[in-house]
XYZ file of C-alpha atoms in Angstrom:
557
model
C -16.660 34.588 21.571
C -13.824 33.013 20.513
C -13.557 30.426 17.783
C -13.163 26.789 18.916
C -9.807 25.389 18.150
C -9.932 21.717 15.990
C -7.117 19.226 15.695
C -6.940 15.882 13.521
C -6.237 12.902 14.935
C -5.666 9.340 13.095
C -3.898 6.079 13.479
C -2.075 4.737 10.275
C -0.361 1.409 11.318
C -0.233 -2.373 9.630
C -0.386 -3.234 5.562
C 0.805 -0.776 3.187
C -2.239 -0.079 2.307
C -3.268 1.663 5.279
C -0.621 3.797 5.089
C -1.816 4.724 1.246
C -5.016 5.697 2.573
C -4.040 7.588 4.979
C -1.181 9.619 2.546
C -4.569 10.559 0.697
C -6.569 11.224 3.677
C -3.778 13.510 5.192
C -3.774 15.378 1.906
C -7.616 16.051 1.622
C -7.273 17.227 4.979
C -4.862 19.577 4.461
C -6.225 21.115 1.856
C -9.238 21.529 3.077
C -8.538 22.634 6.446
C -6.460 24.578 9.090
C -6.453 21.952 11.605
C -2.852 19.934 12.808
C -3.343 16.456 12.615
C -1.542 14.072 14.724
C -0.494 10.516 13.476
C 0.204 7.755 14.929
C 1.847 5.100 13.019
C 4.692 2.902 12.193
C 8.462 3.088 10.441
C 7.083 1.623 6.763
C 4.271 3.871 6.682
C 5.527 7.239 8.172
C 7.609 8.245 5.138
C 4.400 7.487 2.644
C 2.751 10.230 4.675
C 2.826 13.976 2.555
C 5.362 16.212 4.552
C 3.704 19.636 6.065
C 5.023 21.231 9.405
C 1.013 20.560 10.576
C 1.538 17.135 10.494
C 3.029 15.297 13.666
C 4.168 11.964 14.027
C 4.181 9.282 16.965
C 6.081 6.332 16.044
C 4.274 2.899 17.441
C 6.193 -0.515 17.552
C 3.742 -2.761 15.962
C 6.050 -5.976 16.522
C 4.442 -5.600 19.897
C 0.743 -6.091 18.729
C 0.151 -9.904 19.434
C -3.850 -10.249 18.375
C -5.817 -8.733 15.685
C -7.945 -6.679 17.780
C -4.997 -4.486 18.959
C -3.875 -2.630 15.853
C -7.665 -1.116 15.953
C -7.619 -0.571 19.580
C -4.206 0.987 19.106
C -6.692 4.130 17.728
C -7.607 5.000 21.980
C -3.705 5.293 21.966
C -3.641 7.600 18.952
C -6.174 9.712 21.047
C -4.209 9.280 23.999
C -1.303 10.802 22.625
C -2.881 13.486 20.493
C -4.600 15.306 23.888
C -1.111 14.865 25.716
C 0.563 17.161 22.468
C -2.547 19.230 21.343
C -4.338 22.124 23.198
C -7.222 21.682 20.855
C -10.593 22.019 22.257
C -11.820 19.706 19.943
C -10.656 16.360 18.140
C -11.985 15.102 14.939
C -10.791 10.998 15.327
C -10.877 9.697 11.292
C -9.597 6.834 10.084
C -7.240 6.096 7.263
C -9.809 5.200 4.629
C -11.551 8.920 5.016
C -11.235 11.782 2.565
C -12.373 15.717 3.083
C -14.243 16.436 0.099
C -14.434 20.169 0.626
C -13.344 23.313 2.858
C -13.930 22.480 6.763
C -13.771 25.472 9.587
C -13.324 25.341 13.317
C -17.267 26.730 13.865
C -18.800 23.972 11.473
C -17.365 21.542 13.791
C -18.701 23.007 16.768
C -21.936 23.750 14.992
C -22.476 19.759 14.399
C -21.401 19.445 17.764
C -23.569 21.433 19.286
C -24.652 21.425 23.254
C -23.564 17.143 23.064
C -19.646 16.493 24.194
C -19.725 13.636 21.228
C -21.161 13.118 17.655
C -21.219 10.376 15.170
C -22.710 9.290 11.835
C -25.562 6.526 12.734
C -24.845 3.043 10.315
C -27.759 2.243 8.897
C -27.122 -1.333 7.632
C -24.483 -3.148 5.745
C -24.502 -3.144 2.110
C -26.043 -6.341 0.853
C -26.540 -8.163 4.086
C -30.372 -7.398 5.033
C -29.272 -5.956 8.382
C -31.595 -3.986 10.405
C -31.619 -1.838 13.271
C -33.122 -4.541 15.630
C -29.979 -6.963 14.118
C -27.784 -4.089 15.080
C -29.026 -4.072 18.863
C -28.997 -7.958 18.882
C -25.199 -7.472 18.371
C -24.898 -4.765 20.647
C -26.373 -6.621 23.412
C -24.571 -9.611 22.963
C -21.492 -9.087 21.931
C -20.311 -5.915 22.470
C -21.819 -4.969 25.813
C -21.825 -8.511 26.827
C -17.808 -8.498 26.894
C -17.035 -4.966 27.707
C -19.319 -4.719 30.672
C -22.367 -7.133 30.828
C -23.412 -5.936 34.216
C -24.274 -2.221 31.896
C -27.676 -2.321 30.989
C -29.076 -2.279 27.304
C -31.172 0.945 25.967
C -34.551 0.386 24.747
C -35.000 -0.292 20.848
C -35.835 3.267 20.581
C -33.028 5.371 22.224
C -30.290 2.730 20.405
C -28.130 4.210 18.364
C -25.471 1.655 16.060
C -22.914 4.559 15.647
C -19.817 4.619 13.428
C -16.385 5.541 14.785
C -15.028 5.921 11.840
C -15.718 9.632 12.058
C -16.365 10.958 15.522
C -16.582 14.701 16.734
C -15.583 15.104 20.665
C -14.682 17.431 23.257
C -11.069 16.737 24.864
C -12.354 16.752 28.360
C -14.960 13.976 26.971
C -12.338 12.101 25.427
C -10.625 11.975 28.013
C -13.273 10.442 30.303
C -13.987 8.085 27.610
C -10.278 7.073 27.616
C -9.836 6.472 31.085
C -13.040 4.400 31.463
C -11.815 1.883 28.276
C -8.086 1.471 30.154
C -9.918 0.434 33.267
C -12.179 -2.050 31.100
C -8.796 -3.618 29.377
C -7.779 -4.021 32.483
C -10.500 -6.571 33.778
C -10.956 -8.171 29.678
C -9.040 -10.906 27.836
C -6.193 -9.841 26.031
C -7.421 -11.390 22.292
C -11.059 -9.344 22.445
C -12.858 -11.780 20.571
C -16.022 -13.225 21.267
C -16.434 -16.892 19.027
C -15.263 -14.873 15.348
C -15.903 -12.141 16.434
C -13.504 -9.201 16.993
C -14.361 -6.682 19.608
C -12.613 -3.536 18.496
C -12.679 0.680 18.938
C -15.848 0.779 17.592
C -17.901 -1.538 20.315
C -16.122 0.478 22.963
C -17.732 3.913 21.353
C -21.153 2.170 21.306
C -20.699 1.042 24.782
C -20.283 4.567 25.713
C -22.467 6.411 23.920
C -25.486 3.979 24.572
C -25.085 2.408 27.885
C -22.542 4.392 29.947
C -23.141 8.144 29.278
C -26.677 7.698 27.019
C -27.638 11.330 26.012
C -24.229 12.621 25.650
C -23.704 11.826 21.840
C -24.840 13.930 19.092
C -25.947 11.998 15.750
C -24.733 13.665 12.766
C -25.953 14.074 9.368
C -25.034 11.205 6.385
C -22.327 14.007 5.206
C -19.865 13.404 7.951
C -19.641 9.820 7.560
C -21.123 9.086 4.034
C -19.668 5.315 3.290
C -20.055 2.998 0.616
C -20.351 -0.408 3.146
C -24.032 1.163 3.770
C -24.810 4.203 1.977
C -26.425 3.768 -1.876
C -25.239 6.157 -4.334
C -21.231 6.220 -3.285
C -19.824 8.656 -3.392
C -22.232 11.181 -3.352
C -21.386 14.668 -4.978
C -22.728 16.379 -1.415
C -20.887 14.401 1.260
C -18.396 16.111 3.123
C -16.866 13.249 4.617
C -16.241 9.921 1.924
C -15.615 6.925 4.248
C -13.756 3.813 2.294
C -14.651 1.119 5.081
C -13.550 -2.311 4.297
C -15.175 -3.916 7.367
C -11.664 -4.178 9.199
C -10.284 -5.859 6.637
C -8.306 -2.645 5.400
C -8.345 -0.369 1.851
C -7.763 -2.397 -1.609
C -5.521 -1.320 -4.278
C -8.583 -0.151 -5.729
C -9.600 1.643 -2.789
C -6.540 3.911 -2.512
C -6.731 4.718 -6.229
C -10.514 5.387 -5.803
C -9.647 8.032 -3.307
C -6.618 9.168 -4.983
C -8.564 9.434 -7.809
C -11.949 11.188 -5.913
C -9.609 13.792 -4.476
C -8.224 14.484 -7.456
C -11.887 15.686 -9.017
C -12.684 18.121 -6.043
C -10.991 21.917 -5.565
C -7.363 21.982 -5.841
C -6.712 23.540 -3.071
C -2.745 25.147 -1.830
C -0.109 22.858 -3.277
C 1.628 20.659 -0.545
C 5.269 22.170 0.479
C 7.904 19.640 -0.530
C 10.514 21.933 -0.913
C 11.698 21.508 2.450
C 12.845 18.033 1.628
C 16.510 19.496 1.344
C 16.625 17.594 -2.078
C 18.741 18.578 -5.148
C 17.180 18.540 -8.511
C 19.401 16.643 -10.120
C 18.208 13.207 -10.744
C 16.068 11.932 -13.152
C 12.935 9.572 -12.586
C 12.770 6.824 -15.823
C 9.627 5.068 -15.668
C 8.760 2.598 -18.279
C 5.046 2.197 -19.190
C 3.303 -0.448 -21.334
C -0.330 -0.745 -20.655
C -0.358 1.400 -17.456
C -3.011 3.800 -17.106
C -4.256 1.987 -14.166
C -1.075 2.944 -12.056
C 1.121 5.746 -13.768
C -0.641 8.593 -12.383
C -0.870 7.559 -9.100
C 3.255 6.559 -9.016
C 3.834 10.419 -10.712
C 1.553 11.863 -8.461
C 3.727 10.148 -5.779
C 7.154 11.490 -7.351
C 8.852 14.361 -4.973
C 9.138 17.551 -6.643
C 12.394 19.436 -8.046
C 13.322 16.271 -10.484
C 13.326 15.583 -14.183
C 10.961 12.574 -14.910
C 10.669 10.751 -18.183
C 8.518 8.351 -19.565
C 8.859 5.793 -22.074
C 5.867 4.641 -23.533
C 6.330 1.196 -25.127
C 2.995 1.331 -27.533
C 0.655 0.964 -24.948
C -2.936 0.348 -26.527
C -4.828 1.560 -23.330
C -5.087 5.138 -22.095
C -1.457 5.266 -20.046
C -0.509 8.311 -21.737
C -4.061 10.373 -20.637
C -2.595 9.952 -16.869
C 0.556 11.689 -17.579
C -0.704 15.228 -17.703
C 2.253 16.379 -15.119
C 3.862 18.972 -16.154
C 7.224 19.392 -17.462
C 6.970 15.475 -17.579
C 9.335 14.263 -21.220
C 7.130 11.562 -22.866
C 9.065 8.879 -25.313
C 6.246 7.488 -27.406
C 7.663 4.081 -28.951
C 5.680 2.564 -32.366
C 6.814 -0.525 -30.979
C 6.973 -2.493 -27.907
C 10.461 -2.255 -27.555
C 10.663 -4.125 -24.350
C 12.355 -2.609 -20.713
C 15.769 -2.703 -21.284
C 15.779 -0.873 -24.966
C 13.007 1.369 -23.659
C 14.830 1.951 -19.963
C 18.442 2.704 -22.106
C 16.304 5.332 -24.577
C 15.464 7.269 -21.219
C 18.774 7.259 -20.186
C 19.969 8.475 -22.981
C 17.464 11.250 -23.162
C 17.908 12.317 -19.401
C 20.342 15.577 -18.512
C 20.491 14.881 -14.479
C 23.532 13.440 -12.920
C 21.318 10.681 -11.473
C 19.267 7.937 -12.361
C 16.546 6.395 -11.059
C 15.039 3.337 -13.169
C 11.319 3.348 -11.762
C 8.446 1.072 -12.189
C 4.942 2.385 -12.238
C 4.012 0.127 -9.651
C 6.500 1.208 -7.217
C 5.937 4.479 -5.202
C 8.961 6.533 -3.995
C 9.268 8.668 -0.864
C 11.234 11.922 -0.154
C 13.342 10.103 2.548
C 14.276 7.306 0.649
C 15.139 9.444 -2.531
C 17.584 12.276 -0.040
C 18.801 8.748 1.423
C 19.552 7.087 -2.086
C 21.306 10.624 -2.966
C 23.014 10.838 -0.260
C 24.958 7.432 -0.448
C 25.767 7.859 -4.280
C 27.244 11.027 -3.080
C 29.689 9.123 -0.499
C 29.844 5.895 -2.803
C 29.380 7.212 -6.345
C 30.279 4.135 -8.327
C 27.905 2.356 -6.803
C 23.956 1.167 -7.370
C 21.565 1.634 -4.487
C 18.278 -0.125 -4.293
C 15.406 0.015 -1.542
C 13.693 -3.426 0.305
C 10.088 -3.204 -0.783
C 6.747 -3.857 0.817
C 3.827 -5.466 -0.957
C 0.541 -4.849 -0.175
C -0.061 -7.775 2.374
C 3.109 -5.986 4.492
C 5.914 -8.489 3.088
C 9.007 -7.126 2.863
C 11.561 -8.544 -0.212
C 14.990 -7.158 -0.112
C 16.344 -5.082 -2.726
C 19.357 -6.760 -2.960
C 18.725 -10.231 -4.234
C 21.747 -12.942 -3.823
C 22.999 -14.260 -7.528
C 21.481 -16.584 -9.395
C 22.922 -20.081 -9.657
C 22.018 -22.478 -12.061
C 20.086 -24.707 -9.333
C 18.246 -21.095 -8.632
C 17.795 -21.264 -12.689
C 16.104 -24.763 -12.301
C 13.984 -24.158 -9.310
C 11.836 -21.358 -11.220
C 11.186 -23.146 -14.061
C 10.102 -25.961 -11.952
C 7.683 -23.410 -10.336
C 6.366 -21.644 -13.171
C 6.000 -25.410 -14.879
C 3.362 -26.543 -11.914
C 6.319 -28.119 -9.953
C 6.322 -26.581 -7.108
C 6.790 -29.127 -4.762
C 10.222 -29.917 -6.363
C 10.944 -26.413 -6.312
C 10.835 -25.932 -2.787
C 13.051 -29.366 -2.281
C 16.121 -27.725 -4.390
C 15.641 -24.253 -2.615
C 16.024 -26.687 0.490
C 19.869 -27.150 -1.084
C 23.318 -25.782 -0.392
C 24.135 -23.341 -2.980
C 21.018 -22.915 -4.020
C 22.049 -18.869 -4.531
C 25.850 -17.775 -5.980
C 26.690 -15.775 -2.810
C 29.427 -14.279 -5.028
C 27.508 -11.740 -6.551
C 24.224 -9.746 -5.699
C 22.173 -7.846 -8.219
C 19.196 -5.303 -7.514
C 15.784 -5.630 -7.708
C 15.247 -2.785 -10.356
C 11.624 -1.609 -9.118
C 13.244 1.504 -8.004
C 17.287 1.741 -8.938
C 19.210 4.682 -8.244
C 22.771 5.036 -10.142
C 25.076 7.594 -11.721
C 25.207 8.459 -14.915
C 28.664 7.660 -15.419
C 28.385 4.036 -13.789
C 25.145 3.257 -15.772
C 27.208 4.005 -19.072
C 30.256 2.213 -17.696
C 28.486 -1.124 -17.787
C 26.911 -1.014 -20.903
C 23.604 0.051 -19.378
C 20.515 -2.649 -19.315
C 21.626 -5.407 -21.871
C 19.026 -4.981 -24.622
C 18.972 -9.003 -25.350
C 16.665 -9.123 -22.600
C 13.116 -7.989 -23.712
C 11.689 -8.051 -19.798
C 12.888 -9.102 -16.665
C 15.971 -10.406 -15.663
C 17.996 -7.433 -17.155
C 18.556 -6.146 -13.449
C 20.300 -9.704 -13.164
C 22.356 -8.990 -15.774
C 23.296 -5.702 -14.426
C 24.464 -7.345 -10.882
C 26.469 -10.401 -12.420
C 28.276 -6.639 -14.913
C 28.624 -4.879 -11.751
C 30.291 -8.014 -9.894
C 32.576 -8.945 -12.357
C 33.680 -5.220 -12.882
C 34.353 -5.010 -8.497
C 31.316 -2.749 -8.115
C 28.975 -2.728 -4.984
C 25.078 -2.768 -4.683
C 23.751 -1.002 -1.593
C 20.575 -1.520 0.236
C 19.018 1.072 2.081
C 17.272 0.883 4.663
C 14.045 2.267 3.308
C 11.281 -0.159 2.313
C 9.285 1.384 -0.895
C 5.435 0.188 -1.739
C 5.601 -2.203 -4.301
C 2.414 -3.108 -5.688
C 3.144 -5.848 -7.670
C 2.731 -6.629 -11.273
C 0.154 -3.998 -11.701
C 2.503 -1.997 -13.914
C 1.748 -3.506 -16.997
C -1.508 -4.976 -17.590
C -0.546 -7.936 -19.122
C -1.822 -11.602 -18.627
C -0.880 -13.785 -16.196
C 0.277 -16.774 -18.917
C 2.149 -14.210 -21.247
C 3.875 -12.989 -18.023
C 5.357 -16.482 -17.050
C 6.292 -17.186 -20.463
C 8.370 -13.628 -20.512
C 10.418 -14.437 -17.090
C 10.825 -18.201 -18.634
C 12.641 -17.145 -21.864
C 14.523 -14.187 -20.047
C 15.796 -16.995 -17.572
C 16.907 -19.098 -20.288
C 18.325 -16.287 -22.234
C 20.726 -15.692 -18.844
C 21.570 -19.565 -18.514
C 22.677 -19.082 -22.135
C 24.357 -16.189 -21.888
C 26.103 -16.634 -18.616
C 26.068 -21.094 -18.114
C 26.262 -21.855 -21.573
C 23.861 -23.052 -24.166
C 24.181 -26.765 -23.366
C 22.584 -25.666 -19.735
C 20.567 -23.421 -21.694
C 19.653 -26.339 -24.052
C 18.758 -28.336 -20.698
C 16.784 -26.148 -19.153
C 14.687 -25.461 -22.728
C 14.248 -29.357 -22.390
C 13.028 -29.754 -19.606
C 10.609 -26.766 -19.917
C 9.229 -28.509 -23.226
C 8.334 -31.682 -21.071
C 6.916 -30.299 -18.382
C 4.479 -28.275 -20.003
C 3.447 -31.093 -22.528
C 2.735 -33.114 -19.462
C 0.964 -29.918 -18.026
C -0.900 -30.270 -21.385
C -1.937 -33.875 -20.978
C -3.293 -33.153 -17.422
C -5.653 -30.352 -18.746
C -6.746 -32.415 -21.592
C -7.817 -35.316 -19.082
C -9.398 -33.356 -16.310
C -11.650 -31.524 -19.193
C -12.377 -35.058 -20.585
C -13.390 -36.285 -17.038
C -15.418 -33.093 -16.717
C -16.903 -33.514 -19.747
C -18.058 -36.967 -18.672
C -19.656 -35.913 -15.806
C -21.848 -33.077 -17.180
C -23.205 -36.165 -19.418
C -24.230 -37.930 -16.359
């Protein structure tokens, strides 16, 4: 008899950090498996996937997707599209948040499946919440069968089963009944799928199935194919096959994707990915500046394309940052001092042998595409800069190229970072609020030649942090050189590159503001500015000191 053939399917769509998860997922499956595995998802997260020729891609237009139920109902379109291109016999549907903790064949798969045309991991409860299985029917009844097809009857308490669909094991020619019997149930349903607060998603449409419309047909697998931490004790368990990440729809955490970066990173090592059919040359050179970063830098160097020198400089961190960088071939700089960006950024310049640069902060994750893109443009405009938009991880996009600060700009984020935001927002409100003159790039990830990065002096080591890509714009402006945006948006995660706090931070982008008024306005602005500063945060002093008097007065009552 011949072996059953298996292929992947998942949906990878929405925040960042989706699309994260799924890069990690997509990488313990294919190193632990033969299986193609068919994607859908959207233009930001496709190039954060790992390239293979077993992965394919379907493109979906989110900007369609009006409620919040439809970007998890979008996953019966995933399936939809992975039977029209696969052949398989049968599909393993996984979402984003999954990882394949060990070697998978064709005949396990049909082995779990067994004589049943479906299988899924029961739920057991929810961590913390006290939920039983007679809570779980409650729901089912009255929710979830209620809106997708009350006139369906209800199993009895003990032939219901809550199933998962985060993992589920199915025959195409099931899957295909299943899908044509939800498309004729959208049809007759409101649009929004919500029931009070209550989302009706993928998930209430498998139960529906499995319980009330074909009962019988739906194997229950073992804990190991769907072991999560939102109800399983003991996460992650050595002897799970399957490690589920659920967030209860809310989507993966930073700390979620670095969990399972980090949990794939323990098991077998498995073949190496192929990224040498990226078509990129191996002459640029990654500079990433670390202070404090062990939380991030291996992820971000894990991240880095292969074929390209990388160098770190280490500004005395005091943490573990330089126990993550065990890449190989990797230059470390190890500073006794915190030197600050600029000073450290210029040292790994200096010490870097490729033609070109990229300045790269640890919270910032490159992609093949946008690198070969960035490469590509210096090679048709080589005097210039080129810079990325960037997506945080609540799917805001901030463009690379940043309009040139003014000295109303100047004033504005003081006035924010001095707890006047209100008046902030009023002179952003103004004309010539930015210097449309100039631009300068947001340096999270800035590609340049060598040549060009000398030509201006490099990052001007008066600033310690921040604003020294400022600088660089107003150089390259007033020397008739251009800053290019491509259109690539990189994950930015967002001041987890140096674990710093939160007050220290503010009072480093203050001074490096005031350094640039100085600098480039004069010190009488400068002077101004400084001023003004002092009395707003004496008056943010007086504030705290009354509301911990009144506080005070009131735990005496």
């Amino acid at each position: 008899m011949n072996e059953r053939t298996v292929a992947i399917c998942m949906l990878a769509i929405g925040k960042p950090g989706y699309a994260l998860a799924a890069r990690e997922a997509v990488t313990s499956f294919l190193r632990n498996t033969d299986f193609e595995i068919y994607i859908v998802t959207d233009r930001f997260s496709a190039p954060i996937l790992p390239p293979s020729p077993r992965i394919h891609l379907n493109l979906l237009d989110t900007a369609r997707q009006e409620y919040r139920a439809d970007g998890f109902l979008a996953k019966f379109d995933a399936l939809a599209w992975c039977l029209g291109q696969s052949s398989a016999e049968i599909i393993i549907q996984v979402d984003a948040d999954t990882i394949l903790l060990r070697p998978l064949a064709a005949a396990e798969v049909s082995t779990a499946l067994g004589e049943q045309r479906m299988a899924m991991v029961e739920q057991t409860g929810i961590a913390g919440s006290g939920m039983t299985p007679g809570d779980f029917q409650e729901h089912y009844s009255k929710r979830s069968l209620a809106f997708i097809d009350g006139s369906a009857a209800a199993p009895p308490a003990i032939s219901f089963r809550y199933f998962n669909s985060g993992v589920v094991l199915a025959f195409r020619d099931e899957l295909q009944l299943l899908l044509e019997w939800v498309a004729a149930r959208r049809l007759l349903l409101p649009a929004d799928h919500s029931v009070g607060a209550h989302m009706i998603a993928d998930q209430d449409y498998f139960q529906v199935w499995t319980n009330s419309v074909v009962p019988d047909r739906c194997a229950s697998l073992s804990w190991q194919w769907n072991h999560c931490g939102h109800w399983d004790t003991g996460f992650p368990r050595p002897d799970a096959l399957i490690a589920h990440f659920s967030n209860f729809c809310n989507g993966p955490e930073f700390e979620t994707v670095l969990a399972m970066h980090n949990l794939l990173a323990e098991g077998p090592a498995g073949p190496l990915l192929d990224n040498a059919a990226t078509g990129q040359p191996a002459d640029l050179a990654f500079i990433i500046i670390t202070y404090n970063s062990s939380k991030i830098i291996g992820y971000c160097l894990d991240a880095l394309p292969d074929q390209h020198e990388i160098i770190v400089v280490d500004n005395a961190s005091t943490d573990e940052t330089l126990d993550h960088v065990t890449h190989e071939g990797v230059t470390i700089i190890r500073n006794k001092n915190n030197e600050g960006f600029a000073a450290a950024a210029n040292q790994g310049a200096a010490a870097a042998s490729a033609k070109y640069l990229c300045f790269l902060n640890p919270d910032c994750l490159v992609t093949s595409a946008a690198v070969e893109a960035a490469l590509s443009t210096l090679r048709r405009k080589p005097d210039a800069m080129i810079v990325p938009d960037y997506v945080d991880w609540h799917g805001g996009v901030t463009a690379g190229r940043q309009p040139g600060y003014s000295r109303l700009k100047l004033t504005a984020d003081l006035l924010d970072n001095s707890g006047m935001a209100k008046w902030a927002r009023r002179l952003r409100r103004l004309p010539f609020y930015h210097d449309h003159k100039w631009s300068w790039p947001l340096a999270a990830a800035l590609f340049v030649r060598r040549e060009i990065f000398h030509a201006i002096g490099g990052f001007d080591e008066r600033y310690f942090c921040y604003m020294e890509d400022v600088a660089v714009g107003f150089e390259m402006a007033r020397r008739g050189l251009e800053i290019v945006e491509l259109d690539h948006a990189l994950p930015h995660l967002g001041q987890r590159g140096a674990d710093i706090p939160t007050s220290v931070r503010i009072s480093l982008i203050d001074n490096a503001r005031l350094k640039f008024a100085e600098l480039h306005y004069g010190r009488a602005f400068a002077a101004t500015l400084r001023g003004l500063r002092w009395v707003l945060h004496r008056r943010l002093g007086i504030r705290e000191a009354l509301r911990r008097k009144r506080w005070r007065a009131l735990e005496g009552r």
